[in-house]
Each structure stands twice: as structure tokens, then as C-alpha cells.
Amino acid sequence: EVQLVESGGGLVKPGGSLRLSCAASGFTLTSYTMNWVRQAPGKGLEWVSSISSSGSYIYYIDSVRGRFTISRDNAKNSLYLQMNSLRAEDTAVYYCARESEYSSSLFGYWGQGTLVTVSS
Amino acid sequence: DIQMTQSPSTLSASVGDRVTITCRAGQSINSWLAWYQQKPGKAPKLLIFKASSLEGAVPSRFSGSGSGTEFSLTISSLQPDDFATYYCQQYKSYSWTFGQGTKVDIK
């Protein structure tokens, strides 16, 4: 069974840093495109970043490029999102999502999310 | 980035009603459109991909249609489990973008 478990969220001051983790089980991370998708409180979904199965292709939404870094640890079968220079507008639930069986561009499996709050 | 616009933002309906949600893309995305369902406090769930293909476990009362810039999600007979928020997503080109969501609530 595919499982994704996020951790690492919390309260951080503007300008601070946080690293989110996503522990994957039931599949091998390096076989699938992995993503981070966020949802601000009471708002809609926003794709944040993707890393291809090979690790060769990495994409970011413009608003986080240069501040966030997606990475993975193949030995731990875990995905990460290093978030630096955090802003109030980064406050959201962050979901880790795996590609679906139908397309690497779809979000077929999701974790439960971890809340990041950026506030002084 | 490709802008996705859903309408309506909120839809009030009763069990058994036929409901339709519309999604419009800012430019042609062919059929590279997906629909997700999200319930409060839960992660989204993929319902439909490539505009009209149902994900394996999705009930047949859900259907999707459209191509180019105009798309719709229809629930033929609304069930209690269907009260949720629905999002469209384009996957023609990065950045992947979602519509703002349509909340289906009880009339």
C-alpha cells in the first residue's frame, strides 16, 4: 500500500527556515515523480515543486524559486523540501504527492499534510 | 502560467440532483485536465484525468467532458458522500495550475 507521511511543519518567523520531510512506503521513490503541493488556510491548491523519477528534472513555482529546494534521500526513501527566507504568504498545509499511474504530471497519492505557519 | 477559472465558486444542491461544474483554461490545454475532490481536513483525491477518463475506483455518476479551453465535471445524481470541494488542474505545461475550487454543499 502506498503511504506518504509528512513531518517538519511548525511555526517559524519571517525570514526563517524549515525543512519538510515526506517518508514514503509501499513503493520506491526513484521510480516516480514526486511533488509538493500546498494549501493556504481556507484557500485552494497550489503546486510548489516537482522532482522527476531520475532526479534530473526539478521544477518550482516562480514564487518559491531560489528560496525552496526539493530533494530526496534514496536510501531513506524520503522526499524533502528545504524552505528558506520564509514569508507570511508561505503559510499553508504542505502535501507530499506522488504521480499517478496515468501520468507523471498528475497527483495520484497524497500524504496527510503538514502545517507551516510563518508569523512573528 | 496557464490560468484556470472555475465556476461557480459555491453550488448548493440536494441529494439526487444533477450538478455541473465548469473549468476554463486561459489557453488551450487540449485534454490535459484533471479533476480532484477534497473533503474538509483531508488530502485531495484524483477523480478524472485527460478530461474524461475516470480514475479506477471513482463511481460512474462522475463524468468529465471538454477540450481546448472549456471543461466540465458532472455528477449525475448527487450522493451524500459527494459534498466536497472540487478542483480542476491543467497538466499541459509547468507550472501545473489549479482552479480556485468549487464547493458543493447541501441546499
mmCIF file of C-alpha atoms in Angstrom:
data_model
loop_
_atom_site.group_PDB
_atom_site.id
_atom_site.type_symbol
_atom_site.label_atom_id
_atom_site.label_comp_id
_atom_site.label_asym_id
_atom_site.label_seq_id
_atom_site.Cartn_x
_atom_site.Cartn_y
_atom_site.Cartn_z
ATOM 1 C CA GLU A 1 0.000 0.000 0.000
ATOM 2 C CA VAL A 2 1.308 3.429 -0.937
ATOM 3 C CA GLN A 3 1.808 5.672 2.091
ATOM 4 C CA LEU A 4 3.212 9.167 2.369
ATOM 5 C CA VAL A 5 3.818 10.725 5.771
ATOM 6 C CA GLU A 6 4.901 14.353 6.018
ATOM 7 C CA SER A 7 6.621 15.925 9.001
ATOM 8 C CA GLY A 8 8.624 19.000 9.888
ATOM 9 C CA GLY A 9 5.949 21.678 9.846
ATOM 10 C CA GLY A 10 5.596 24.247 12.572
ATOM 11 C CA LEU A 11 5.714 27.918 13.493
ATOM 12 C CA VAL A 12 8.613 29.930 12.092
ATOM 13 C CA LYS A 13 9.361 33.649 11.972
ATOM 14 C CA PRO A 14 9.501 35.538 8.668
ATOM 15 C CA GLY A 15 12.927 35.087 7.142
ATOM 16 C CA GLY A 16 13.416 31.767 8.898
ATOM 17 C CA SER A 17 13.941 28.281 7.530
ATOM 18 C CA LEU A 18 12.230 24.930 7.807
ATOM 19 C CA ARG A 19 12.792 21.508 6.256
ATOM 20 C CA LEU A 20 9.814 19.330 5.472
ATOM 21 C CA SER A 21 10.158 15.574 5.142
ATOM 22 C CA CYS A 22 7.958 13.006 3.433
ATOM 23 C CA ALA A 23 8.548 9.368 4.269
ATOM 24 C CA ALA A 24 7.357 7.063 1.502
ATOM 25 C CA SER A 25 6.447 3.409 1.826
ATOM 26 C CA GLY A 26 4.887 0.823 -0.441
ATOM 27 C CA PHE A 27 6.903 1.971 -3.453
ATOM 28 C CA THR A 28 10.367 3.149 -4.443
ATOM 29 C CA LEU A 29 10.721 6.918 -4.607
ATOM 30 C CA THR A 30 13.172 6.822 -7.505
ATOM 31 C CA SER A 31 10.575 5.201 -9.764
ATOM 32 C CA TYR A 32 8.127 8.110 -9.658
ATOM 33 C CA THR A 33 7.857 11.859 -9.993
ATOM 34 C CA MET A 34 7.307 13.392 -6.561
ATOM 35 C CA ASN A 35 5.746 16.721 -5.757
ATOM 36 C CA TRP A 36 4.960 19.248 -3.079
ATOM 37 C CA VAL A 37 1.545 20.921 -3.216
ATOM 38 C CA ARG A 38 0.388 23.493 -0.682
ATOM 39 C CA GLN A 39 -2.893 24.927 0.501
ATOM 40 C CA ALA A 40 -3.121 28.185 2.415
ATOM 41 C CA PRO A 41 -5.770 28.222 5.167
ATOM 42 C CA GLY A 42 -9.217 28.349 3.587
ATOM 43 C CA LYS A 43 -7.727 28.634 0.103
ATOM 44 C CA GLY A 44 -7.199 26.457 -2.943
ATOM 45 C CA LEU A 45 -4.428 24.133 -4.028
ATOM 46 C CA GLU A 46 -1.093 25.391 -5.334
ATOM 47 C CA TRP A 47 1.599 23.194 -6.877
ATOM 48 C CA VAL A 48 5.008 24.106 -5.419
ATOM 49 C CA SER A 49 7.715 21.808 -6.765
ATOM 50 C CA SER A 50 8.408 18.545 -8.585
ATOM 51 C CA ILE A 51 11.355 16.186 -8.911
ATOM 52 C CA SER A 52 11.391 13.617 -11.699
ATOM 53 C CA SER A 53 11.980 9.915 -11.128
ATOM 54 C CA SER A 54 15.527 10.221 -12.427
ATOM 55 C CA GLY A 55 16.133 13.304 -10.302
ATOM 56 C CA SER A 56 17.324 15.083 -13.423
ATOM 57 C CA TYR A 57 14.356 17.393 -13.757
ATOM 58 C CA ILE A 58 13.348 19.731 -10.967
ATOM 59 C CA TYR A 59 10.702 22.430 -11.227
ATOM 60 C CA TYR A 60 9.451 25.179 -8.928
ATOM 61 C CA ILE A 61 6.635 27.668 -8.934
ATOM 62 C CA ASP A 62 8.047 31.161 -9.534
ATOM 63 C CA SER A 63 7.159 32.412 -6.059
ATOM 64 C CA VAL A 64 9.475 29.922 -4.311
ATOM 65 C CA ARG A 65 12.293 29.528 -6.844
ATOM 66 C CA GLY A 66 15.580 30.459 -5.235
ATOM 67 C CA ARG A 67 14.148 30.032 -1.720
ATOM 68 C CA PHE A 68 12.927 26.415 -1.690
ATOM 69 C CA THR A 69 14.861 23.284 -2.632
ATOM 70 C CA ILE A 70 13.319 19.882 -3.324
ATOM 71 C CA SER A 71 15.488 16.835 -2.785
ATOM 72 C CA ARG A 72 15.316 13.179 -1.873
ATOM 73 C CA ASP A 73 17.274 10.552 0.005
ATOM 74 C CA ASN A 74 17.020 7.335 -1.951
ATOM 75 C CA ALA A 75 18.362 5.196 0.870
ATOM 76 C CA LYS A 76 15.724 6.525 3.254
ATOM 77 C CA ASN A 77 13.029 6.584 0.553
ATOM 78 C CA SER A 78 12.206 10.111 1.647
ATOM 79 C CA LEU A 79 11.427 13.408 -0.055
ATOM 80 C CA TYR A 80 12.352 16.800 1.367
ATOM 81 C CA LEU A 81 11.544 20.451 0.908
ATOM 82 C CA GLN A 82 14.078 22.892 2.312
ATOM 83 C CA MET A 83 12.361 26.233 2.752
ATOM 84 C CA ASN A 84 14.468 29.346 3.351
ATOM 85 C CA SER A 85 13.636 33.047 3.591
ATOM 86 C CA LEU A 86 10.083 32.167 4.563
ATOM 87 C CA ARG A 87 7.325 34.720 4.117
ATOM 88 C CA ALA A 88 3.869 35.073 5.606
ATOM 89 C CA GLU A 89 2.403 34.031 2.257
ATOM 90 C CA ASP A 90 4.146 30.653 2.556
ATOM 91 C CA THR A 91 1.794 29.769 5.411
ATOM 92 C CA ALA A 92 -0.046 26.644 4.283
ATOM 93 C CA VAL A 93 -0.571 22.943 4.682
ATOM 94 C CA TYR A 94 2.126 21.288 2.602
ATOM 95 C CA TYR A 95 1.268 17.991 0.957
ATOM 96 C CA CYS A 96 3.687 15.484 -0.472
ATOM 97 C CA ALA A 97 2.182 13.839 -3.566
ATOM 98 C CA ARG A 98 3.266 11.007 -5.833
ATOM 99 C CA GLU A 99 2.482 10.819 -9.514
ATOM 100 C CA SER A 100 -0.494 8.719 -10.517
ATOM 101 C CA GLU A 101 -0.434 5.571 -12.632
ATOM 102 C CA TYR A 102 -1.865 7.547 -15.550
ATOM 103 C CA SER A 103 0.622 10.389 -15.855
ATOM 104 C CA SER A 104 3.717 11.702 -14.139
ATOM 105 C CA SER A 105 2.010 15.101 -14.170
ATOM 106 C CA LEU A 106 -0.927 14.038 -12.009
ATOM 107 C CA PHE A 107 -1.103 13.737 -8.242
ATOM 108 C CA GLY A 108 -2.338 10.237 -7.555
ATOM 109 C CA TYR A 109 -1.297 9.677 -3.966
ATOM 110 C CA TRP A 110 -1.141 12.253 -1.197
ATOM 111 C CA GLY A 111 0.090 12.444 2.358
ATOM 112 C CA GLN A 112 -1.962 13.913 5.171
ATOM 113 C CA GLY A 113 -0.135 17.231 5.027
ATOM 114 C CA THR A 114 1.962 19.240 7.471
ATOM 115 C CA LEU A 115 1.126 22.798 8.505
ATOM 116 C CA VAL A 116 3.693 25.555 8.118
ATOM 117 C CA THR A 117 2.893 28.855 9.812
ATOM 118 C CA VAL A 118 5.099 31.874 9.129
ATOM 119 C CA SER A 119 4.411 34.566 11.671
ATOM 120 C CA SER A 120 6.247 36.837 14.069
ATOM 121 C CA ASP B 1 1.461 30.158 -16.377
ATOM 122 C CA ILE B 2 -1.914 28.867 -17.544
ATOM 123 C CA GLN B 3 -4.774 30.401 -15.566
ATOM 124 C CA MET B 4 -7.625 28.077 -14.584
ATOM 125 C CA THR B 5 -11.022 29.532 -13.664
ATOM 126 C CA GLN B 6 -13.839 27.500 -12.142
ATOM 127 C CA SER B 7 -17.496 28.381 -11.818
ATOM 128 C CA PRO B 8 -19.447 28.574 -9.698
ATOM 129 C CA SER B 9 -17.381 29.054 -6.533
ATOM 130 C CA THR B 10 -20.145 27.518 -4.449
ATOM 131 C CA LEU B 11 -23.002 25.296 -5.506
ATOM 132 C CA SER B 12 -25.897 24.354 -3.240
ATOM 133 C CA ALA B 13 -27.670 21.160 -4.197
ATOM 134 C CA SER B 14 -29.745 18.303 -2.844
ATOM 135 C CA VAL B 15 -29.153 14.574 -2.837
ATOM 136 C CA GLY B 16 -30.205 13.225 -6.218
ATOM 137 C CA ASP B 17 -29.558 16.467 -8.101
ATOM 138 C CA ARG B 18 -27.516 16.587 -11.285
ATOM 139 C CA VAL B 19 -24.718 19.091 -10.843
ATOM 140 C CA THR B 20 -22.205 20.520 -13.288
ATOM 141 C CA ILE B 21 -19.022 22.449 -12.533
ATOM 142 C CA THR B 22 -17.209 24.362 -15.240
ATOM 143 C CA CYS B 23 -13.484 24.968 -15.623
ATOM 144 C CA ARG B 24 -11.976 27.342 -18.168
ATOM 145 C CA ALA B 25 -8.305 27.458 -19.161
ATOM 146 C CA GLY B 26 -6.547 30.671 -20.156
ATOM 147 C CA GLN B 27 -5.205 28.954 -23.265
ATOM 148 C CA SER B 28 -5.736 25.644 -24.972
ATOM 149 C CA ILE B 29 -4.649 22.679 -22.883
ATOM 150 C CA ASN B 30 -6.013 20.058 -25.298
ATOM 151 C CA SER B 31 -7.386 17.390 -22.954
ATOM 152 C CA TRP B 32 -4.707 17.699 -20.274
ATOM 153 C CA LEU B 33 -7.149 18.363 -17.486
ATOM 154 C CA ALA B 34 -7.799 16.578 -14.217
ATOM 155 C CA TRP B 35 -10.423 16.884 -11.506
ATOM 156 C CA TYR B 36 -9.859 16.339 -7.785
ATOM 157 C CA GLN B 37 -12.248 16.042 -4.860
ATOM 158 C CA GLN B 38 -11.295 17.327 -1.425
ATOM 159 C CA LYS B 39 -13.181 16.894 1.829
ATOM 160 C CA PRO B 40 -12.545 19.107 4.876
ATOM 161 C CA GLY B 41 -9.297 18.265 6.642
ATOM 162 C CA LYS B 42 -8.349 15.647 4.058
ATOM 163 C CA ALA B 43 -5.969 15.464 1.147
ATOM 164 C CA PRO B 44 -7.393 15.779 -2.373
ATOM 165 C CA LYS B 45 -8.322 12.678 -4.357
ATOM 166 C CA LEU B 46 -7.879 12.278 -8.104
ATOM 167 C CA LEU B 47 -11.224 11.673 -9.823
ATOM 168 C CA ILE B 48 -10.766 12.268 -13.541
ATOM 169 C CA PHE B 49 -7.773 12.651 -15.856
ATOM 170 C CA LYS B 50 -7.365 13.537 -19.512
ATOM 171 C CA ALA B 51 -10.631 15.484 -19.250
ATOM 172 C CA SER B 52 -12.944 12.477 -19.289
ATOM 173 C CA SER B 53 -11.192 9.331 -18.019
ATOM 174 C CA LEU B 54 -12.314 8.118 -14.622
ATOM 175 C CA GLU B 55 -9.719 7.034 -12.105
ATOM 176 C CA GLY B 56 -10.236 3.345 -11.307
ATOM 177 C CA ALA B 57 -12.330 3.456 -8.134
ATOM 178 C CA VAL B 58 -14.417 6.528 -8.963
ATOM 179 C CA PRO B 59 -18.189 5.924 -9.230
ATOM 180 C CA SER B 60 -19.721 6.167 -12.684
ATOM 181 C CA ARG B 61 -22.025 9.013 -11.604
ATOM 182 C CA PHE B 62 -18.974 11.244 -12.123
ATOM 183 C CA SER B 63 -18.138 12.275 -15.666
ATOM 184 C CA GLY B 64 -15.905 14.823 -17.315
ATOM 185 C CA SER B 65 -16.000 16.447 -20.709
ATOM 186 C CA GLY B 66 -14.418 19.174 -22.772
ATOM 187 C CA SER B 67 -11.235 20.022 -24.619
ATOM 188 C CA GLY B 68 -9.230 23.077 -25.516
ATOM 189 C CA THR B 69 -10.263 25.712 -23.002
ATOM 190 C CA GLU B 70 -13.712 24.652 -21.744
ATOM 191 C CA PHE B 71 -14.274 21.702 -19.451
ATOM 192 C CA SER B 72 -16.951 20.398 -17.128
ATOM 193 C CA LEU B 73 -17.392 17.918 -14.316
ATOM 194 C CA THR B 74 -20.861 16.435 -13.922
ATOM 195 C CA ILE B 75 -22.282 14.390 -11.070
ATOM 196 C CA SER B 76 -25.381 12.714 -12.444
ATOM 197 C CA SER B 77 -27.113 12.050 -9.109
ATOM 198 C CA LEU B 78 -25.534 13.731 -6.106
ATOM 199 C CA GLN B 79 -24.889 11.421 -3.165
ATOM 200 C CA PRO B 80 -24.213 12.362 0.480
ATOM 201 C CA ASP B 81 -20.549 11.402 0.060
ATOM 202 C CA ASP B 82 -20.161 13.894 -2.809
ATOM 203 C CA PHE B 83 -20.487 17.058 -0.735
ATOM 204 C CA ALA B 84 -16.950 18.381 -1.022
ATOM 205 C CA THR B 85 -14.786 20.886 -2.855
ATOM 206 C CA TYR B 86 -13.744 20.116 -6.419
ATOM 207 C CA TYR B 87 -10.646 21.411 -8.194
ATOM 208 C CA CYS B 88 -9.597 21.253 -11.822
ATOM 209 C CA GLN B 89 -5.884 21.081 -12.713
ATOM 210 C CA GLN B 90 -4.144 21.589 -16.028
ATOM 211 C CA TYR B 91 -1.114 19.473 -16.799
ATOM 212 C CA LYS B 92 -0.246 20.634 -20.271
ATOM 213 C CA SER B 93 2.740 22.655 -19.101
ATOM 214 C CA TYR B 94 4.609 23.656 -15.960
ATOM 215 C CA SER B 95 3.695 25.337 -13.695
ATOM 216 C CA TRP B 96 0.847 22.940 -13.014
ATOM 217 C CA THR B 97 -2.097 25.097 -12.021
ATOM 218 C CA PHE B 98 -5.403 24.509 -10.281
ATOM 219 C CA GLY B 99 -8.728 26.244 -10.446
ATOM 220 C CA GLN B 100 -9.805 28.098 -7.328
ATOM 221 C CA GLY B 101 -12.238 25.340 -6.362
ATOM 222 C CA THR B 102 -15.990 24.760 -6.308
ATOM 223 C CA LYS B 103 -17.613 23.888 -3.011
ATOM 224 C CA VAL B 104 -20.678 21.669 -3.333
ATOM 225 C CA ASP B 105 -22.789 21.977 -0.221
ATOM 226 C CA ILE B 106 -26.183 20.874 0.962
ATOM 227 C CA LYS B 107 -29.145 23.036 -0.036
#
